[in-house]
Short mmCIF file of C-alpha atoms and ligand atoms in Angstrom, two decimals:
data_model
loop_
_atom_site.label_atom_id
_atom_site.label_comp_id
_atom_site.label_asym_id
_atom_site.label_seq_id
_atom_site.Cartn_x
_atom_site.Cartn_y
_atom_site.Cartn_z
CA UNK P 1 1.66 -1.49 21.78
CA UNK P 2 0.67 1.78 21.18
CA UNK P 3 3.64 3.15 19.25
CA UNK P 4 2.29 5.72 16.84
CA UNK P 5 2.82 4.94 12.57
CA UNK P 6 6.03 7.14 12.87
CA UNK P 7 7.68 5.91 15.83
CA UNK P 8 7.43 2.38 14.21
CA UNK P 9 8.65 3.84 10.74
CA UNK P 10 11.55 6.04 12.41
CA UNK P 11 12.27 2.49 14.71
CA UNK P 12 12.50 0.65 11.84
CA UNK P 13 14.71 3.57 9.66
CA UNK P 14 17.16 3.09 12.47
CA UNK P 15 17.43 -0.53 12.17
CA UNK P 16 18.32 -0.51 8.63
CA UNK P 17 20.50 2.53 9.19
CA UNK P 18 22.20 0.81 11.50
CA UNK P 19 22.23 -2.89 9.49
CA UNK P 20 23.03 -0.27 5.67
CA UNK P 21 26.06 1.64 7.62
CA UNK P 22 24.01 4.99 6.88
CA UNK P 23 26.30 8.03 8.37
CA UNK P 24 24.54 10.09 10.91
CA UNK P 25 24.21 13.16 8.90
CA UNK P 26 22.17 11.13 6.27
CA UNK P 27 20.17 9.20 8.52
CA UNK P 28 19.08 12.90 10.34
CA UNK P 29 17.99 13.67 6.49
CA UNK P 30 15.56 10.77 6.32
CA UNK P 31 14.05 10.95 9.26
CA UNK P 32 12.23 14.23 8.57
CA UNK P 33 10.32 14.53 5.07
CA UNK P 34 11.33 16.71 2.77
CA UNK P 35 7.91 18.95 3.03
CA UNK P 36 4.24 19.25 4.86
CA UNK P 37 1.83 20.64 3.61
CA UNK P 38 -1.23 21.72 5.62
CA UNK P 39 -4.01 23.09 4.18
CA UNK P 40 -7.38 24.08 5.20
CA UNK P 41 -10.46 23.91 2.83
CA UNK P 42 -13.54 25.88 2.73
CA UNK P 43 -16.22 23.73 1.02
CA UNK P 44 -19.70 25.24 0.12
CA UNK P 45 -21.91 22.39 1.34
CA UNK P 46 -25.68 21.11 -0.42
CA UNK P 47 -27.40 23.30 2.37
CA UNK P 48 -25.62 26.12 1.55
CA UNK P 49 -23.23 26.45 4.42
CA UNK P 50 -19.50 26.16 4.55
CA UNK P 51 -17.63 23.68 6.41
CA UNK P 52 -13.75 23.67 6.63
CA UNK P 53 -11.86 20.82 6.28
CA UNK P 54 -7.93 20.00 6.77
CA UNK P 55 -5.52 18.37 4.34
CA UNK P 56 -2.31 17.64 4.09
CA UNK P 57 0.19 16.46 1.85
CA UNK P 58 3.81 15.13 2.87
CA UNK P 59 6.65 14.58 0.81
CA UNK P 60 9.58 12.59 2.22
CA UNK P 61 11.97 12.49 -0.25
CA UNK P 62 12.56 12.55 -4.25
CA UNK P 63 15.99 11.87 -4.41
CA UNK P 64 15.11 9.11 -6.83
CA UNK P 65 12.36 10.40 -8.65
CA UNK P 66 8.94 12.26 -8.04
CA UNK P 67 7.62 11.89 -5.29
CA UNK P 68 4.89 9.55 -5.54
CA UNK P 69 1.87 8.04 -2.89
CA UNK P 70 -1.82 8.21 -2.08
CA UNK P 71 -4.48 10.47 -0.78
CA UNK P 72 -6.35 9.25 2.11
CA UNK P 73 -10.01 10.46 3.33
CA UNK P 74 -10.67 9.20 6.92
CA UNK P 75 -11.61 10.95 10.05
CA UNK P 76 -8.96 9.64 11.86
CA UNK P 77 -6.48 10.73 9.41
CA UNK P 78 -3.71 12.80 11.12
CA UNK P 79 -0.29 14.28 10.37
CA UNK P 80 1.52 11.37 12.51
CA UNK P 81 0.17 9.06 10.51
CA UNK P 82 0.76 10.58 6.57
CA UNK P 83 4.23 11.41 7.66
CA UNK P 84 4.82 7.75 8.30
CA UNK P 85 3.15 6.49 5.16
CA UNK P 86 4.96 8.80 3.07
CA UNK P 87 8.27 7.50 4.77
CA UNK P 88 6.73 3.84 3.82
CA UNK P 89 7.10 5.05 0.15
CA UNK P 90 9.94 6.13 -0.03
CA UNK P 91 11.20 3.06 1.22
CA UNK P 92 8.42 0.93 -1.67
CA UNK P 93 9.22 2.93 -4.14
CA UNK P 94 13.16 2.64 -4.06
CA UNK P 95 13.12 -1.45 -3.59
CA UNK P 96 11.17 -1.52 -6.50
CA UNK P 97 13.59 0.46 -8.69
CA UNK P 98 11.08 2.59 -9.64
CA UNK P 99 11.89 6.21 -10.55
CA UNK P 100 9.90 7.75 -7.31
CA UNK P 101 10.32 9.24 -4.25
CA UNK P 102 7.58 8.83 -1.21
CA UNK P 103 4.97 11.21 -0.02
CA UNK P 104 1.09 10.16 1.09
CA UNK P 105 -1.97 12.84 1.78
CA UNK P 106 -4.98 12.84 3.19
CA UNK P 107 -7.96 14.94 4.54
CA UNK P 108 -9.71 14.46 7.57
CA UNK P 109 -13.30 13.92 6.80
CA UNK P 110 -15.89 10.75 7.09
CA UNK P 111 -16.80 10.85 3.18
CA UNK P 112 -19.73 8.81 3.91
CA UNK P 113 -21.28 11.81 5.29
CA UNK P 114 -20.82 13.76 2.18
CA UNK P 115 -22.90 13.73 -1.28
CA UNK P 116 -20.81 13.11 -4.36
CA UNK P 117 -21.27 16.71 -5.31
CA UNK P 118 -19.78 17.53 -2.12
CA UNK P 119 -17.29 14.51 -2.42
CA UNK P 120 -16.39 16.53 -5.71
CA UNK P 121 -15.54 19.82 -4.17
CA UNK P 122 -13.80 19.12 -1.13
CA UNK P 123 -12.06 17.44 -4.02
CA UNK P 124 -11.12 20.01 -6.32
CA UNK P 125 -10.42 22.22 -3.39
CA UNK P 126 -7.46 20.22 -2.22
CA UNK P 127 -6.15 19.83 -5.39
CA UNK P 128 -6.76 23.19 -6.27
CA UNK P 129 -4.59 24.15 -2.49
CA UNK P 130 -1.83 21.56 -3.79
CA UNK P 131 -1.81 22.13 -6.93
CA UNK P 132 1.71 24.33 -6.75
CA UNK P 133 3.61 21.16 -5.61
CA UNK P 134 2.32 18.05 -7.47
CA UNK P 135 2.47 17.31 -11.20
CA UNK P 136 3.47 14.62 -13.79
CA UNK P 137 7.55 15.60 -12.80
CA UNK P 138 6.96 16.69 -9.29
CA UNK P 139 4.54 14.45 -7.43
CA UNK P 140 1.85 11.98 -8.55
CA UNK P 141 -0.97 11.08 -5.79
CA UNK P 142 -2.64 7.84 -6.42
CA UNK P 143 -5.77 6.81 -4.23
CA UNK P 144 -5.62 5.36 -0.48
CA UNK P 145 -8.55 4.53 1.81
CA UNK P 146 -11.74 5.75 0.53
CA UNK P 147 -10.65 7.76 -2.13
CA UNK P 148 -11.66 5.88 -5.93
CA UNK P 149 -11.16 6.14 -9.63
CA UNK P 150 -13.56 9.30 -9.40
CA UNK P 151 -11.39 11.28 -7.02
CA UNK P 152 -8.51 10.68 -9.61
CA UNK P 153 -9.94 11.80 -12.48
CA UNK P 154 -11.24 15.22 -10.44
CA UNK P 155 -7.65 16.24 -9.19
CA UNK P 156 -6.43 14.99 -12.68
CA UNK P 157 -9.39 17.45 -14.10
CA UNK P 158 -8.17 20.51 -11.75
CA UNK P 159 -4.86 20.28 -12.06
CA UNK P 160 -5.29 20.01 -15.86
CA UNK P 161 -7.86 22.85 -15.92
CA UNK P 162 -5.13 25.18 -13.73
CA UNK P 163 -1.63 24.19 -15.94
CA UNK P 164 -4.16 25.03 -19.68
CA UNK P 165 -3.31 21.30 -20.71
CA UNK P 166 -4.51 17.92 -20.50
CA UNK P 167 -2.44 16.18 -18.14
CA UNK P 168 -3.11 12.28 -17.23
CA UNK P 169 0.17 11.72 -15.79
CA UNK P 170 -0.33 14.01 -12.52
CA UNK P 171 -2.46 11.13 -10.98
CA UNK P 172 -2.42 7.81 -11.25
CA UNK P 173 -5.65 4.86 -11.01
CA UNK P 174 -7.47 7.09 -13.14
CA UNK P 175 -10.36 5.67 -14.92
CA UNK P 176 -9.49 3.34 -17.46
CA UNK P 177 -10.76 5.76 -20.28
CA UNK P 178 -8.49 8.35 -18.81
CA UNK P 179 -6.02 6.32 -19.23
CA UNK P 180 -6.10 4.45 -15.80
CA UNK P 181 -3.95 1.25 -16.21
CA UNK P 182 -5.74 -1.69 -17.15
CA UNK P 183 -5.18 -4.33 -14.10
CA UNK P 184 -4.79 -1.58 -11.60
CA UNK P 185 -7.78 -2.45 -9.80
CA UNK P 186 -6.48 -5.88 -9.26
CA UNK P 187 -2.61 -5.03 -9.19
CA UNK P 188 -1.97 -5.01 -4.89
CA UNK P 189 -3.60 -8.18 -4.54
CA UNK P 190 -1.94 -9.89 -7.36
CA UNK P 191 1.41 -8.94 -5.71
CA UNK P 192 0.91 -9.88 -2.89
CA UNK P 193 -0.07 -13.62 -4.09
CA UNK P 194 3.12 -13.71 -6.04
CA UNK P 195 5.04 -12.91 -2.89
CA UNK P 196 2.96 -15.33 -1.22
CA UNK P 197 3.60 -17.95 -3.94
CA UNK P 198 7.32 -17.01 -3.54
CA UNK P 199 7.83 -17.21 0.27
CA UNK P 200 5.95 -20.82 0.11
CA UNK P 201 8.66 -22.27 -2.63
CA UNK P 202 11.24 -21.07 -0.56
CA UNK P 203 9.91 -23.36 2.39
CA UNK P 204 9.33 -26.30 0.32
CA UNK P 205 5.40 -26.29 0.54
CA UNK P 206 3.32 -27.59 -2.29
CA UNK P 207 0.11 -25.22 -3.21
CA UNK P 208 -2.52 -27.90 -2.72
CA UNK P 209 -1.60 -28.53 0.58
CA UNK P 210 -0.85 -24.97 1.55
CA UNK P 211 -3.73 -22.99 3.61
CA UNK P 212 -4.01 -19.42 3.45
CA UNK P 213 -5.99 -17.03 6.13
CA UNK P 214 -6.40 -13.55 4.35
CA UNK P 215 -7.36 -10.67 7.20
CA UNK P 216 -9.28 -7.97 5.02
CA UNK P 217 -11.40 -9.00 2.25
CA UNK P 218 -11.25 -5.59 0.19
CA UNK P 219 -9.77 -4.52 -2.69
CA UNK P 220 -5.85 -5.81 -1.54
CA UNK P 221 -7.37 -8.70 -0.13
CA UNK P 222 -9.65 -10.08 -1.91
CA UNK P 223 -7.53 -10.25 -4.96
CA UNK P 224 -4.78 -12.05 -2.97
CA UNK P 225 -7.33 -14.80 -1.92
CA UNK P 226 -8.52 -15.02 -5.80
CA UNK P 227 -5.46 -15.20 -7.51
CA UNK P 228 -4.13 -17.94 -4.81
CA UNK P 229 -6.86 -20.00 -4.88
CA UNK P 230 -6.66 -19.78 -9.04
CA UNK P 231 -3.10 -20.76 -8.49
CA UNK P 232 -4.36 -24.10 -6.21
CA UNK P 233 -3.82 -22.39 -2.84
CA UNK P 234 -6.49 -23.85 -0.21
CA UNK P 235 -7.80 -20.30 1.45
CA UNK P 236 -9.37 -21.21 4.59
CA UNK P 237 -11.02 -18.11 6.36
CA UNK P 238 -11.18 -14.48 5.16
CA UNK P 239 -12.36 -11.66 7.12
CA UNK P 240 -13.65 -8.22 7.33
CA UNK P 241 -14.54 -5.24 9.67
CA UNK P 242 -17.35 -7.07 11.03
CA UNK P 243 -16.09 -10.45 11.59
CA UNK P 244 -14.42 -13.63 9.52
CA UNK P 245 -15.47 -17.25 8.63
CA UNK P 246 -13.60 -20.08 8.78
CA UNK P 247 -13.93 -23.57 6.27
CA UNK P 248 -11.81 -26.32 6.54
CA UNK P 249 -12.35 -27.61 3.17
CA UNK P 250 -11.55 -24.21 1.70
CA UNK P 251 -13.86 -21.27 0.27
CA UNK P 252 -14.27 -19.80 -3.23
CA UNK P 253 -13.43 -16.33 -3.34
CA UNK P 254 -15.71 -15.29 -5.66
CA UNK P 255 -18.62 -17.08 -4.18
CA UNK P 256 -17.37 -15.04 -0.71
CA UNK P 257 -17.46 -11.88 -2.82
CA UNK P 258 -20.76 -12.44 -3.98
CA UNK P 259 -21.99 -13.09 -0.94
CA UNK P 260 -20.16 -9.28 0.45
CA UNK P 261 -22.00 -8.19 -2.26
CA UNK P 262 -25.36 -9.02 -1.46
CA UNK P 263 -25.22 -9.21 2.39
CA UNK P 264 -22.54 -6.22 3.06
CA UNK P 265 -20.26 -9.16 5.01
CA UNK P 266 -18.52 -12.23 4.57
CA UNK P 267 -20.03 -13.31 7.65
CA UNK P 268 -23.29 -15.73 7.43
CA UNK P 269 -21.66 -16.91 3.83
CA UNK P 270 -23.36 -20.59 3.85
CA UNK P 271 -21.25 -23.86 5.19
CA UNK P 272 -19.06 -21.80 7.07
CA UNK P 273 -17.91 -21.01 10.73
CA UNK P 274 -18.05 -17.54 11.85
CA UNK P 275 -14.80 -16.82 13.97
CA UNK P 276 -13.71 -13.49 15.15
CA UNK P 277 -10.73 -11.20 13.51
CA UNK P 278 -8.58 -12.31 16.14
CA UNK P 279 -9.05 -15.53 15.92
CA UNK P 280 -8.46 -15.31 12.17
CA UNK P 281 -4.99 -14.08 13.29
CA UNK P 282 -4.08 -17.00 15.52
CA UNK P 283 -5.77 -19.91 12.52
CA UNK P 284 -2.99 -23.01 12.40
CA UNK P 285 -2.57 -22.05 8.70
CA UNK P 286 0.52 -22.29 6.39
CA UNK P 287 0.21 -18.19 5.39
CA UNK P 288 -1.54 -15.42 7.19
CA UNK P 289 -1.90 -12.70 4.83
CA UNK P 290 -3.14 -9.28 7.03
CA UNK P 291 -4.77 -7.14 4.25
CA UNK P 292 -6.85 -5.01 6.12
CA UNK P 293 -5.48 -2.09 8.75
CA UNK P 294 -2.47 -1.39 10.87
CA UNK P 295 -0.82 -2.99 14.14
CA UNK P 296 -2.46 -5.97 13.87
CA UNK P 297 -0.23 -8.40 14.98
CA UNK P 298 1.34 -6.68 18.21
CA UNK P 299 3.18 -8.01 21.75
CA UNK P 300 -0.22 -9.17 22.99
CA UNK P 301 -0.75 -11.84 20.38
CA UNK P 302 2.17 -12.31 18.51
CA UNK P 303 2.94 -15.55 20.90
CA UNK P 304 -0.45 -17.26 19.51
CA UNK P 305 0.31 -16.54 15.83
CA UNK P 306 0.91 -20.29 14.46
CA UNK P 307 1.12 -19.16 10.88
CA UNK P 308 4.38 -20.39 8.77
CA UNK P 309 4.74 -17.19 6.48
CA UNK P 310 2.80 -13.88 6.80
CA UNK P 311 2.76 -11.35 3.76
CA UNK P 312 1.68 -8.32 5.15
CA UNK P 313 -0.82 -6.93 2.31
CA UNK P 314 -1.68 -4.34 5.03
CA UNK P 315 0.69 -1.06 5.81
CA UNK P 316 2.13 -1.77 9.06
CA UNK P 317 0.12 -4.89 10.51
CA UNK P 318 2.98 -5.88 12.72
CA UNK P 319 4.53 -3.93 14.92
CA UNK P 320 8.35 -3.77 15.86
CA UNK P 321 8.08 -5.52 19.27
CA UNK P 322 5.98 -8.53 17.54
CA UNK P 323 8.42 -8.61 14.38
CA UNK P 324 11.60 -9.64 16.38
CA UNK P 325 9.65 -12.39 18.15
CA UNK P 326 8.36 -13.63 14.85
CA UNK P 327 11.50 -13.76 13.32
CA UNK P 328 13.14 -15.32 16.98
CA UNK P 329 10.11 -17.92 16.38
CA UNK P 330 11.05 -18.67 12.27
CA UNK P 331 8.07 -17.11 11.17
CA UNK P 332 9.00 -16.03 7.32
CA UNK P 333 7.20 -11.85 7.34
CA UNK P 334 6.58 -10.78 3.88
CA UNK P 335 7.04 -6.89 4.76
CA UNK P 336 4.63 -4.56 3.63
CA UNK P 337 6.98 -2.78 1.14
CA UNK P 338 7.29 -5.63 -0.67
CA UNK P 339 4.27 -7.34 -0.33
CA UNK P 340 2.26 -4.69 -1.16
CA UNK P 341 4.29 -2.87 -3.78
CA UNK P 342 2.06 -4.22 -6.79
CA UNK P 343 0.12 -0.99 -7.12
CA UNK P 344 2.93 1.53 -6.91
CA UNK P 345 4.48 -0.89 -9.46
CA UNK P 346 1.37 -0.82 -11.69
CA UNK P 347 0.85 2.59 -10.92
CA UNK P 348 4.55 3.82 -12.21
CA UNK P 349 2.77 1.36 -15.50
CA UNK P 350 0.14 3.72 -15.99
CA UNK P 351 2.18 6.90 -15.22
CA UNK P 352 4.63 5.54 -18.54
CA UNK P 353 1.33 5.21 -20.28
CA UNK P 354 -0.24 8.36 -19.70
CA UNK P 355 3.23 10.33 -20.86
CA UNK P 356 3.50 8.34 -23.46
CA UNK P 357 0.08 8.30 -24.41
CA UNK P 358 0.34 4.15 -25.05
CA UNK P 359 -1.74 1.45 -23.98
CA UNK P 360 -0.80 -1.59 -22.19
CA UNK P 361 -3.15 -4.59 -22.38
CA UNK P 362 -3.69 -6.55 -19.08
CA UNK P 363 -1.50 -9.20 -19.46
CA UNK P 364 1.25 -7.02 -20.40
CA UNK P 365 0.55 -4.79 -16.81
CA UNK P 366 0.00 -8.44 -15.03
CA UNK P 367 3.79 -10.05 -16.59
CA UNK P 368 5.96 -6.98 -15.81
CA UNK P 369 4.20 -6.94 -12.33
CA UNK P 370 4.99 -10.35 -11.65
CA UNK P 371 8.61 -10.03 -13.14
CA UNK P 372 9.22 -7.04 -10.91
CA UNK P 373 7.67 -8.84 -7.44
CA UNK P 374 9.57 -11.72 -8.12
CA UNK P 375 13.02 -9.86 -8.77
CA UNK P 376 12.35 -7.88 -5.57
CA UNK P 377 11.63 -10.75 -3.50
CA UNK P 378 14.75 -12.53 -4.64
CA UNK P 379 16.87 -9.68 -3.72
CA UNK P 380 15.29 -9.60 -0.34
CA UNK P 381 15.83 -13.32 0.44
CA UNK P 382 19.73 -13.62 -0.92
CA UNK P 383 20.44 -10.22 1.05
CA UNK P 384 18.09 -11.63 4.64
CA UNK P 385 20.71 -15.00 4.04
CA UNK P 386 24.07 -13.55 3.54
CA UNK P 387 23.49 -10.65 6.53
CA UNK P 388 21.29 -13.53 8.36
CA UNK P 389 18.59 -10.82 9.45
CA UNK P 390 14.64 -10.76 8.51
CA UNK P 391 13.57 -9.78 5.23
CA UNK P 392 12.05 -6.78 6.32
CA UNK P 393 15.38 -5.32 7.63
CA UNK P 394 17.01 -7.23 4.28
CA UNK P 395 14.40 -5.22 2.45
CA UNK P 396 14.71 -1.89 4.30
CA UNK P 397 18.54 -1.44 3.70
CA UNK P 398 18.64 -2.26 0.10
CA UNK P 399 15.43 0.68 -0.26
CA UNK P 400 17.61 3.16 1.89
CA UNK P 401 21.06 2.54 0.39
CA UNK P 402 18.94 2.79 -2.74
CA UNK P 403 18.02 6.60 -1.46
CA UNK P 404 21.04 7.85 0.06
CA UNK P 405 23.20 6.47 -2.82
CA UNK P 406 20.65 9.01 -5.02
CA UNK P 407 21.18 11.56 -2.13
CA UNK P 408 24.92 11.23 -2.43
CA UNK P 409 25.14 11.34 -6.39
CA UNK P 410 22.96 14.46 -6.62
CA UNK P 411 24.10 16.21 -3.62
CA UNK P 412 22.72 19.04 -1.26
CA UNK P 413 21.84 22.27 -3.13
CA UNK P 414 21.40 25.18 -2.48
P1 NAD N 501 -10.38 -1.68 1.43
O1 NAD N 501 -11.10 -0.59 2.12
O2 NAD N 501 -10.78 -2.07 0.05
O3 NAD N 501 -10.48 -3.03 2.31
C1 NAD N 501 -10.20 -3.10 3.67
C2 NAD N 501 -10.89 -4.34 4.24
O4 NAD N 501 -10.51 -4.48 5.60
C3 NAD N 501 -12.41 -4.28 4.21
O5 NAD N 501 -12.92 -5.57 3.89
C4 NAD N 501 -12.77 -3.93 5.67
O6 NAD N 501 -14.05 -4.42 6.04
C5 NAD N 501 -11.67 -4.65 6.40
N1 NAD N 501 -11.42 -4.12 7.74
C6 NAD N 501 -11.43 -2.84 8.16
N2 NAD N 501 -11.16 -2.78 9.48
C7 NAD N 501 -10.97 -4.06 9.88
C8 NAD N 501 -10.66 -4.65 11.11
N3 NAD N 501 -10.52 -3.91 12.21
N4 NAD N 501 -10.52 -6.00 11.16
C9 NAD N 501 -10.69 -6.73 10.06
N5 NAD N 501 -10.99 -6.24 8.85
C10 NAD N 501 -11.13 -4.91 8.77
O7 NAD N 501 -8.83 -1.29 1.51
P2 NAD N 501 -7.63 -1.88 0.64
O8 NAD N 501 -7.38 -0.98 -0.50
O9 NAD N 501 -7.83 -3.33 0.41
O10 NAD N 501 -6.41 -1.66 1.66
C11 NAD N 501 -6.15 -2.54 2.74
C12 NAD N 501 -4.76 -2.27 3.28
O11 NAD N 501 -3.81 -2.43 2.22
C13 NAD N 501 -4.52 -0.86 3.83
O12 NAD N 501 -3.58 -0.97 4.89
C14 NAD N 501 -3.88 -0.14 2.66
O13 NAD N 501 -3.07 0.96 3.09
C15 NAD N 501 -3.03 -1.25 2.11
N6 NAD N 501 -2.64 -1.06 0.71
C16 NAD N 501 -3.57 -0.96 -0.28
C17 NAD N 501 -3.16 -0.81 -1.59
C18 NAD N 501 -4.15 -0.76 -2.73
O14 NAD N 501 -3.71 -0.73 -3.87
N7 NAD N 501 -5.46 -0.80 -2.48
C19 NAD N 501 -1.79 -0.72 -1.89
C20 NAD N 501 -0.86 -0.83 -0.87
C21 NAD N 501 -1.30 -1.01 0.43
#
């Protein structure tokens, strides 16, 4: 149970080495990233001291493309765990079919201890430290946990400031009038409710009668809930850090979001049941959607988990012990690099749009989002049928043929 982010991401690189016929050599390749960075930051503080903080930025691989994947600010944030999410993009951004490699970065700080001013520096610093190896052809950070719109449009600022030229396509979620996608905001969530939408066709539910327990009710999942309940779904309990209610009769999302709004919680929201997070988990509901952190569903629960389908919104809710007796017990997993994939998607969107210096309108972003989830998820299924495995190993080995066919093309050189 307490496999770190990259054992579980090298465990599952072996799988679909092993299921894709990957050759030794290029399987050695893929389990390392390409580069780490590690950088530490001086930052002139409001009372006039310094305080040094450390960053990082890994890049796995760009056989395909750029590499491309968020910056994270969290105190917990370590190098074990941005070398495995910049594995986990690789792998997104190649079952997509999107021209982009995988990286992820982060800083370890606790930004709600810092003023915006400081926020802003710490900031520019990193970008300013990083600045040699990202770019609109080389890599394009996007934001990840506690980093916002804002943080965007200060590394786009630096790195603009440092090249002598305006350049929107380094970064991507910008602010709209920076030309930030329209629908970006929304774009994770929406995916994952078309996947969602997807996975319950293919077991012959009908919406109406199809209840939905969404784990996480932030930006990935309260989307999901919205757009499934606008599509008819009946979503029955959502959740957050400090606990989850539960309505038979189904809640609004909006109302629920309201309520977050207001009271910092969807707990106390009137006429329904508070239940715990893990009881959320183990709801008799058609879908489970986990949309809020990692490891989640794990050996010590996975037997109580009486969901039908579970679209992992989340990076890594379910670890590789729990995921084979899921899939022994018929339980349909949505993996994360599919699920999840709408924001990369809309994000490579907004990168076309800033080099281009077009503008999509909303629906536009929303249709070739949908197009693109539901073209990936039909890949996944036929290929999980025909090799008879889960769709996350179905999904896995199309993402890494996907790379080492691109490795193979371009060769090694020098
Ligand atoms: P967020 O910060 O907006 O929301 C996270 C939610 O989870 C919050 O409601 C928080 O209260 C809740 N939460 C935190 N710890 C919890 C716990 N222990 N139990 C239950 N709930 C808890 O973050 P987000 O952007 O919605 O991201 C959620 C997940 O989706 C992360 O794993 C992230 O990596 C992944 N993801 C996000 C995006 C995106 O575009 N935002 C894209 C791909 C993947």
């Amino acid at each position: 149970m307490n496999v770190s982010p990259y054992e579980m991401a090298l465990t599952q690189l072996e799988k679909a080495a092993e299921l894709a016929g990957i050759e030794h050599d290029y399987l050695e390749v893929l389990k390392k990233p390409m580069r780490e960075v590690i950088v530490h930051l001086p930052v002139r503080m409001d009372d006039g001291s310094i305080r040094v903080f450390t960053g990082y930025r890994v890049q796995h691989n760009n056989a395909r493309g750029p590499f491309k994947g968020g910056i994270r600010y969290h105190p917990k944030v370590t190098l074990d765990e941005i070398r495995a999410l910049a594995m986990w993009m690789t792998w997104k951004t190649a079952l997509m079919d999107l021209p982009f490699g995988g990286a992820k970065g982060g800083i370890t700080c606790n930004p709600r201890e810092l003023s915006r001013s400081e926020l802003e520096r710490l900031t520019r610093r990193y970008a300013w430290a990083i600045s040699s190896i990202i770019g609109p052809y080389e890599d394009v950070p996007a934001p990840d946990i506690n980093t916002d719109e804002s943080v965007m449009a200060w590394i786009a600022d630096t790195y603009s400031r440092l090249v002598g030229r305006w350049e929107p396509g380094v970064v991507t979620s910008k602010p709209p009038q920076l030309w930030g996608a329209e629908g970006r905001r929304e774009a994770t969530g929406f995916g994952v409710a078309i996947v969602a939408r997807e996975a319950v066709k293919e077991l012959g539910l009908r919406p109406r009668e199809t209840t939905v327990a969404v784990q996480g009710f932030g930006n990935v999942g309260y989307w999901a809930a919205r757009f499934l309940w606008e599509m008819g779904f009946k979503v029955v309990a959502v959740s957050d850090s400090k606990g989850g209610i539960y309505r038979r009769e189904g809640l609004n999302p909006v109302e629920v979001k309201e309520h977050k709004l207001e009271e910092g919680s969807v707990v106390g929201f009137p006429g329904a049941e508070a239940i715990s997070n893990e009881e959320l988990l183990e709801l008799e509901v058609a879908v489970l959607i986990p949309a809020a952190i990692e490891r989640v569903i794990h050996s010590g629960n996975v037997d109580e988990i009486k969901a039908r389908i579970i679209v992992e919104g989340a990076n890594g809710p379910t670890t590789p012990e729990a995921d084979s007796s899921l899939f022994d017990r018929g339980i349909l997993v949505v993996p994360d690099i599919l699920a999840n994939a709408g924001g990369v998607t809309v994000s490579y969107f907004e990168w076309i749009q800033a080099l281009t210096r077009e503008k999509w309108p909303r629906n536009r972003v929303l249709k070739s989002l949908e197009e693109k989830m539901v073209r990936a998820f039909r890949e996944v299924v036929e290929d999980s049928r025909k090799l008879e495995v889960d769709l996350r190993k179905a999904a896995m080995r199309i993402a890494v043929l996907r790379v080492v066919n691109a490795m193979k093309l371009r060769g090694f050189w020098p």
